């Protein structure tokens, strides 16, 4: 029998609005902070923090510091996941947002290389590491908290709402960059303008922390704690007893991460360098395409509640296999309307599996190690797919003499692995869904004993 929630339960089949707001808003802020750094890396950081190097070397060093944020994400997932499975999801979400926001704000206060020499890039790299650490703990905590508070028949929909934070953060950061480029000269941007997005973010972080402070803990975790059931060493337990689920989660997300970063990073450069489009046009295409990315998430989140998570995820993987070939074929037409349509379509397709992912991944792990399990799978895949994809694509384009089909083949092979791993999850998904700690204390209609 479900225990009543403090303050009264929400309506049947719903999740408290403040919980959804806290998760989506916090997720948006963290992805905004992470994305702003990436955009500034391409524009100014090579000149502000690495001016002593050759311009090409400065760019490489700037992107090396950018990569540090990806390498620290699995560590953040492991640390925050372990602590979140022991002490609760809510406190870890407060810490992850605080660390991410604090690091971003301090970046806006950093002295340049001209002021303090080598300490400028060193401090930048340390803060980038902290950014990745905070973001690594964000996704697993937000997803666990919302999914564990949702009724089973609507977990796909509520999970997809949390996922929209990444798209909203990318849109917000892109619009911020567009405003800076439109309102400032190059000299102003290099002198002080680049600091503004980092400094302003502290206001958003403050609002996010206030909202998160007022939410309640996950009902599934509260039940575990009341029963004295939290695992003493969740990280070790996850790796030892749920290693297969971690591996499957990695395989199920790597293709999505790779294609997503190709669309958000490499394709933008491809439009400018190969197709000779203006930077403003490429940025506009990126922002509008992100809206289609969000639409794909919400559609699949709603659909998977009706026909099943794994079934929808399998269909998304199969659809992803030919999409990169279609994308580059349409891009190479050099027709602006066709290029615009291709980017929107590709982002929509990539958003479809991402919308299902939150609820599906949560059902791969029991509540006692869920935060750790989904964080490890998601963040390791992000490094293997997302962090490496732009570099791999650039190397393939150069090795093939400017042909794009090897890049498409690279993503398609990862999509085939995604389909295989999703199919292999058949023996895991039903078991964890039926043996997990019962969903949160939400009143549900009684069913006849004969029904499952």
XYZ file of C-alpha atoms in Angstrom:
452
model
C 0.000 0.000 0.000
C 1.426 3.382 -1.028
C 2.210 5.825 1.742
C 0.832 9.344 1.367
C 3.274 11.959 0.268
C 4.002 14.870 2.592
C 1.899 17.864 1.642
C -0.640 15.700 -0.202
C -0.225 13.701 -3.426
C -0.495 15.241 -6.850
C -3.382 14.252 -9.081
C -3.250 10.617 -10.273
C -0.985 10.165 -13.268
C 0.884 13.440 -12.757
C 4.189 14.722 -11.406
C 4.439 17.917 -9.315
C 4.907 20.881 -11.622
C 7.682 22.300 -9.474
C 9.632 19.054 -9.886
C 9.345 19.229 -13.678
C 10.269 22.917 -13.618
C 13.272 22.301 -11.365
C 14.549 19.441 -13.523
C 14.056 21.113 -16.906
C 15.282 24.535 -15.751
C 18.349 23.121 -14.026
C 19.166 20.876 -16.962
C 18.818 23.828 -19.341
C 21.187 25.963 -17.263
C 23.834 23.275 -17.077
C 23.754 22.569 -20.817
C 23.766 26.325 -21.497
C 26.901 26.713 -19.378
C 28.590 23.770 -21.085
C 27.610 24.913 -24.601
C 28.636 28.548 -24.076
C 32.160 27.397 -23.318
C 32.239 25.400 -26.550
C 31.059 28.357 -28.615
C 33.588 30.705 -27.010
C 36.349 28.170 -27.567
C 35.832 28.429 -31.310
C 35.623 32.244 -31.261
C 37.906 33.842 -28.680
C 39.647 31.498 -26.263
C 42.570 30.784 -28.584
C 43.300 34.533 -28.633
C 42.538 35.365 -24.983
C 44.166 32.390 -23.270
C 46.679 31.004 -25.826
C 47.969 34.043 -27.760
C 51.639 33.106 -27.351
C 51.158 30.040 -29.542
C 50.954 29.858 -33.301
C 47.312 30.548 -34.299
C 46.767 26.941 -35.359
C 48.438 25.650 -32.185
C 46.377 28.068 -30.101
C 43.187 26.666 -31.567
C 44.295 23.113 -30.834
C 45.162 24.021 -27.233
C 41.806 25.750 -26.781
C 39.946 22.675 -27.986
C 42.142 20.460 -25.806
C 40.901 22.391 -22.782
C 37.380 21.976 -24.193
C 37.878 18.192 -24.285
C 38.801 18.112 -20.583
C 35.147 18.838 -19.811
C 34.136 15.629 -21.564
C 36.759 13.521 -19.831
C 35.546 14.633 -16.407
C 31.888 13.857 -17.160
C 32.151 10.081 -16.467
C 33.971 10.882 -13.234
C 31.152 13.235 -12.270
C 28.621 10.558 -13.151
C 30.430 8.017 -10.993
C 30.886 10.306 -7.976
C 27.441 11.887 -7.987
C 25.778 8.597 -8.894
C 27.431 6.818 -5.975
C 26.482 9.564 -3.522
C 23.003 9.958 -5.007
C 22.230 6.269 -4.547
C 23.415 6.491 -0.933
C 22.100 9.845 0.259
C 19.406 10.870 -2.216
C 18.892 12.455 -5.620
C 17.909 15.954 -4.443
C 21.116 16.934 -2.574
C 23.273 15.766 -5.488
C 21.263 17.882 -7.934
C 21.881 20.918 -5.761
C 25.605 20.210 -5.656
C 25.908 19.469 -9.381
C 24.175 22.721 -10.323
C 26.238 24.676 -7.786
C 29.549 23.273 -9.047
C 28.654 23.780 -12.694
C 27.324 27.298 -12.134
C 30.189 28.340 -9.893
C 32.801 27.159 -12.390
C 31.045 28.973 -15.231
C 30.795 32.235 -13.281
C 34.477 32.078 -12.303
C 35.404 31.653 -15.973
C 33.935 35.090 -16.573
C 36.313 36.526 -13.965
C 39.493 34.871 -15.259
C 42.428 37.098 -16.178
C 43.785 36.791 -19.695
C 47.123 35.332 -20.745
C 48.445 38.871 -21.149
C 47.759 39.529 -17.460
C 48.990 36.382 -15.683
C 50.704 34.285 -18.340
C 50.491 30.501 -18.203
C 48.186 30.592 -15.159
C 45.336 31.824 -17.352
C 44.993 28.639 -19.451
C 45.745 26.476 -16.400
C 42.876 28.031 -14.433
C 40.621 27.808 -17.490
C 41.321 24.082 -17.793
C 40.682 23.488 -14.073
C 37.325 25.257 -14.286
C 36.436 23.332 -17.432
C 37.154 20.115 -15.526
C 34.752 21.275 -12.797
C 32.111 22.053 -15.433
C 32.294 18.496 -16.735
C 32.207 17.118 -13.199
C 28.968 18.989 -12.452
C 27.306 18.129 -15.749
C 28.293 14.487 -15.315
C 26.202 14.332 -12.147
C 23.271 16.364 -13.460
C 21.633 14.106 -16.029
C 21.408 10.920 -13.977
C 20.035 12.723 -10.928
C 17.404 14.741 -12.789
C 16.228 11.731 -14.768
C 16.109 9.425 -11.731
C 14.180 11.930 -9.637
C 11.508 12.604 -12.274
C 11.089 9.010 -13.467
C 10.849 7.692 -9.911
C 8.182 10.292 -9.158
C 6.099 9.493 -12.252
C 3.435 6.813 -12.684
C 4.682 3.916 -14.853
C 2.277 4.600 -17.705
C 3.581 8.175 -18.142
C 7.282 7.799 -17.441
C 8.162 8.133 -21.108
C 6.440 11.507 -21.391
C 7.880 12.971 -18.195
C 11.319 11.615 -19.059
C 11.185 13.347 -22.442
C 10.402 16.644 -20.704
C 13.647 16.363 -18.715
C 15.543 15.597 -21.925
C 14.436 18.882 -23.480
C 16.852 20.696 -21.161
C 19.773 19.864 -23.463
C 18.057 21.303 -26.536
C 16.853 24.382 -24.687
C 20.359 24.995 -23.345
C 21.822 24.782 -26.835
C 19.200 27.182 -28.208
C 19.777 29.644 -25.365
C 23.557 29.589 -25.813
C 23.275 29.991 -29.597
C 20.916 32.957 -29.244
C 23.267 34.531 -26.705
C 26.179 34.180 -29.093
C 24.126 35.620 -31.952
C 23.255 38.667 -29.845
C 26.900 39.228 -28.896
C 28.083 38.983 -32.488
C 25.377 41.393 -33.613
C 25.885 43.965 -30.876
C 29.655 44.022 -30.361
C 32.678 44.588 -32.524
C 35.406 41.955 -32.670
C 37.622 44.131 -30.461
C 34.880 44.504 -27.828
C 34.152 40.784 -27.895
C 37.806 39.932 -27.282
C 38.304 42.630 -24.642
C 35.294 42.049 -22.388
C 32.222 40.861 -24.301
C 33.103 37.179 -24.056
C 32.751 37.389 -20.261
C 29.072 38.384 -20.292
C 27.475 34.941 -20.946
C 29.531 33.427 -18.118
C 28.779 36.163 -15.598
C 25.058 36.355 -16.376
C 24.683 32.612 -15.859
C 25.052 33.034 -12.090
C 21.611 34.648 -11.997
C 20.084 31.640 -13.723
C 21.940 29.280 -11.399
C 20.636 31.149 -8.357
C 17.051 30.769 -9.562
C 17.658 27.101 -10.290
C 19.034 26.427 -6.816
C 16.039 28.121 -5.171
C 13.617 26.031 -7.229
C 15.474 22.794 -6.545
C 15.655 23.496 -2.822
C 11.847 23.342 -2.701
C 11.342 19.980 -4.397
C 10.881 16.678 -2.592
C 13.075 13.613 -2.666
C 12.311 10.713 -4.977
C 9.554 8.541 -3.444
C 11.372 5.359 -4.521
C 14.550 6.449 -2.744
C 12.570 7.478 0.349
C 11.040 4.016 0.465
C 14.466 2.419 0.160
C 15.775 4.614 2.956
C 12.786 3.895 5.204
C 13.346 0.165 4.688
C 17.089 0.479 5.345
C 17.729 -0.769 1.816
C 20.167 1.768 0.242
C 23.327 0.010 -0.943
C 26.434 0.926 1.063
C 28.734 0.894 -2.005
C 26.458 1.661 -4.988
C 29.239 2.242 -7.517
C 30.926 -1.065 -6.780
C 27.565 -2.830 -6.729
C 26.632 -1.334 -10.094
C 29.855 -2.362 -11.799
C 29.909 -5.871 -10.275
C 26.265 -6.869 -10.668
C 25.007 -4.655 -13.494
C 27.991 -4.469 -15.811
C 25.978 -5.841 -18.723
C 23.363 -3.131 -18.342
C 26.079 -0.459 -18.290
C 27.586 -1.883 -21.460
C 24.221 -2.000 -23.201
C 23.461 1.581 -22.163
C 26.794 2.697 -23.619
C 26.055 0.947 -26.903
C 22.523 2.333 -26.980
C 23.644 5.962 -26.596
C 26.978 6.240 -28.453
C 25.360 6.650 -31.894
C 22.986 9.345 -30.611
C 25.858 11.239 -28.978
C 28.013 10.983 -32.100
C 25.288 12.120 -34.480
C 24.206 14.886 -32.101
C 27.681 16.394 -31.848
C 28.191 16.020 -35.590
C 25.031 18.054 -36.141
C 25.795 20.638 -33.474
C 29.525 21.080 -34.070
C 30.905 19.472 -37.209
C 28.017 20.139 -39.607
C 28.095 23.843 -38.712
C 31.776 23.955 -39.706
C 30.956 21.874 -42.811
C 28.322 24.417 -43.880
C 30.800 27.273 -43.538
C 34.025 25.666 -44.800
C 32.761 23.227 -47.435
C 29.498 24.819 -48.583
C 30.663 28.430 -48.137
C 27.599 29.544 -46.167
C 27.928 32.539 -43.851
C 28.380 31.967 -40.123
C 25.131 33.760 -39.363
C 23.250 31.488 -41.768
C 24.833 28.386 -40.259
C 23.961 29.563 -36.733
C 20.362 30.255 -37.756
C 20.066 26.766 -39.224
C 21.450 25.327 -35.980
C 18.922 27.171 -33.800
C 15.897 26.286 -35.927
C 17.049 22.663 -36.223
C 17.206 22.446 -32.425
C 13.467 23.149 -32.314
C 12.890 20.049 -34.456
C 15.226 18.165 -32.114
C 12.940 19.078 -29.211
C 9.853 18.061 -31.196
C 11.344 14.630 -31.830
C 11.969 14.106 -28.113
C 8.436 14.993 -27.070
C 6.830 12.896 -29.808
C 8.760 9.749 -28.937
C 8.281 10.304 -25.208
C 4.540 10.323 -25.689
C 4.625 7.400 -28.122
C 6.745 5.066 -25.963
C 4.146 5.208 -23.181
C 1.659 3.739 -25.638
C 3.644 1.086 -27.523
C 6.659 0.368 -25.271
C 10.073 1.907 -24.660
C 12.279 -0.722 -26.257
C 10.076 -1.078 -29.320
C 10.194 2.653 -30.039
C 13.930 2.804 -29.342
C 14.538 -0.043 -31.788
C 12.542 1.755 -34.464
C 14.523 4.936 -33.814
C 17.802 3.056 -34.191
C 16.706 1.553 -37.499
C 15.651 4.990 -38.724
C 19.002 6.440 -37.685
C 21.016 4.021 -39.859
C 20.251 5.622 -43.271
C 19.776 9.197 -41.986
C 23.480 10.284 -42.124
C 23.722 9.233 -45.781
C 20.587 11.200 -46.597
C 21.856 14.189 -44.607
C 25.161 14.547 -46.445
C 23.586 13.805 -49.828
C 21.207 16.710 -49.286
C 23.909 18.986 -47.867
C 26.076 18.439 -50.929
C 23.334 19.798 -53.190
C 24.406 23.258 -51.884
C 20.820 24.444 -52.195
C 19.989 26.536 -49.127
C 16.349 25.341 -48.806
C 17.470 21.731 -49.179
C 20.317 22.177 -46.675
C 17.927 23.803 -44.206
C 15.434 20.947 -44.575
C 18.157 18.321 -44.230
C 19.438 19.733 -40.940
C 15.945 20.022 -39.487
C 15.088 16.457 -40.525
C 18.340 15.017 -39.150
C 17.885 16.778 -35.801
C 14.298 15.547 -35.585
C 15.441 11.952 -36.177
C 18.203 12.273 -33.571
C 15.766 13.701 -31.039
C 13.442 10.692 -31.313
C 15.580 8.149 -29.406
C 16.768 10.796 -26.949
C 13.178 11.334 -25.846
C 12.760 7.631 -24.984
C 16.151 7.274 -23.374
C 15.388 8.609 -19.895
C 12.601 6.137 -19.120
C 14.263 3.220 -20.918
C 17.627 3.596 -19.206
C 15.992 3.897 -15.786
C 14.297 0.553 -16.356
C 17.673 -1.098 -17.001
C 18.661 -0.636 -13.338
C 16.931 -1.146 -9.974
C 16.322 1.955 -7.875
C 19.107 1.092 -5.431
C 21.816 1.704 -8.073
C 19.869 3.578 -10.754
C 21.627 6.942 -10.424
C 25.037 5.268 -10.727
C 24.048 2.934 -13.548
C 22.423 5.377 -15.919
C 25.085 8.034 -15.254
C 27.944 5.696 -16.108
C 26.286 4.405 -19.272
C 25.250 7.832 -20.527
C 28.454 9.741 -19.717
C 30.891 7.112 -21.017
C 28.926 6.951 -24.265
C 29.025 10.744 -24.493
C 32.824 10.630 -24.383
C 33.125 7.754 -26.870
C 30.560 9.188 -29.254
C 30.176 12.911 -28.697
C 33.686 13.981 -27.749
C 35.359 12.016 -30.550
C 32.813 12.438 -33.358
C 33.871 15.868 -34.719
C 37.534 14.848 -34.768
C 36.791 11.473 -36.381
C 34.615 13.187 -39.001
C 37.356 15.699 -39.855
C 39.928 12.910 -40.217
C 37.606 10.831 -42.411
C 36.845 13.814 -44.647
C 40.538 14.502 -45.112
C 41.473 10.853 -45.679
C 38.729 10.409 -48.284
C 39.683 13.485 -50.266
C 36.656 15.535 -49.245
C 34.017 12.810 -49.617
C 31.328 12.747 -46.960
C 30.141 9.143 -47.240
C 32.763 7.745 -44.785
C 31.374 10.106 -42.112
C 27.862 8.833 -42.792
C 29.108 5.243 -42.664
C 30.789 5.898 -39.316
C 27.533 7.057 -37.718
C 25.541 4.276 -39.385
C 27.840 1.602 -37.945
C 27.287 3.079 -34.482
C 23.529 3.027 -35.155
C 23.727 -0.670 -36.035
C 25.445 -1.249 -32.677
C 22.664 0.758 -31.033
C 20.028 -1.523 -32.565
C 21.942 -4.643 -31.498
C 22.307 -3.439 -27.906
C 18.643 -2.452 -27.722
C 17.639 -5.895 -28.958
C 19.961 -7.489 -26.385
C 18.222 -5.532 -23.625
C 15.146 -7.740 -24.069
C 16.227 -10.017 -21.228
C 16.943 -7.090 -18.903
C 14.181 -4.576 -19.461
C 11.160 -6.699 -18.373
C 12.996 -7.987 -15.302
C 13.986 -4.575 -13.991
C 10.585 -3.092 -14.784
C 8.744 -5.753 -12.830
C 11.192 -6.147 -9.952
C 12.094 -2.524 -9.388
C 10.980 -0.810 -6.217
C 7.315 0.064 -6.782
C 6.711 3.466 -8.318
C 6.250 6.523 -6.151
C 3.381 6.905 -3.713
C 0.868 8.038 -6.261
C -2.703 6.744 -5.996
C -3.513 4.435 -8.890
C -6.713 2.581 -9.695
C -6.973 -0.987 -8.397
C -6.886 -3.612 -11.107
C -8.330 -7.103 -11.060
C -5.790 -9.708 -9.918
C -5.857 -11.373 -13.328
C -4.415 -8.293 -15.018
C -0.641 -7.745 -15.063
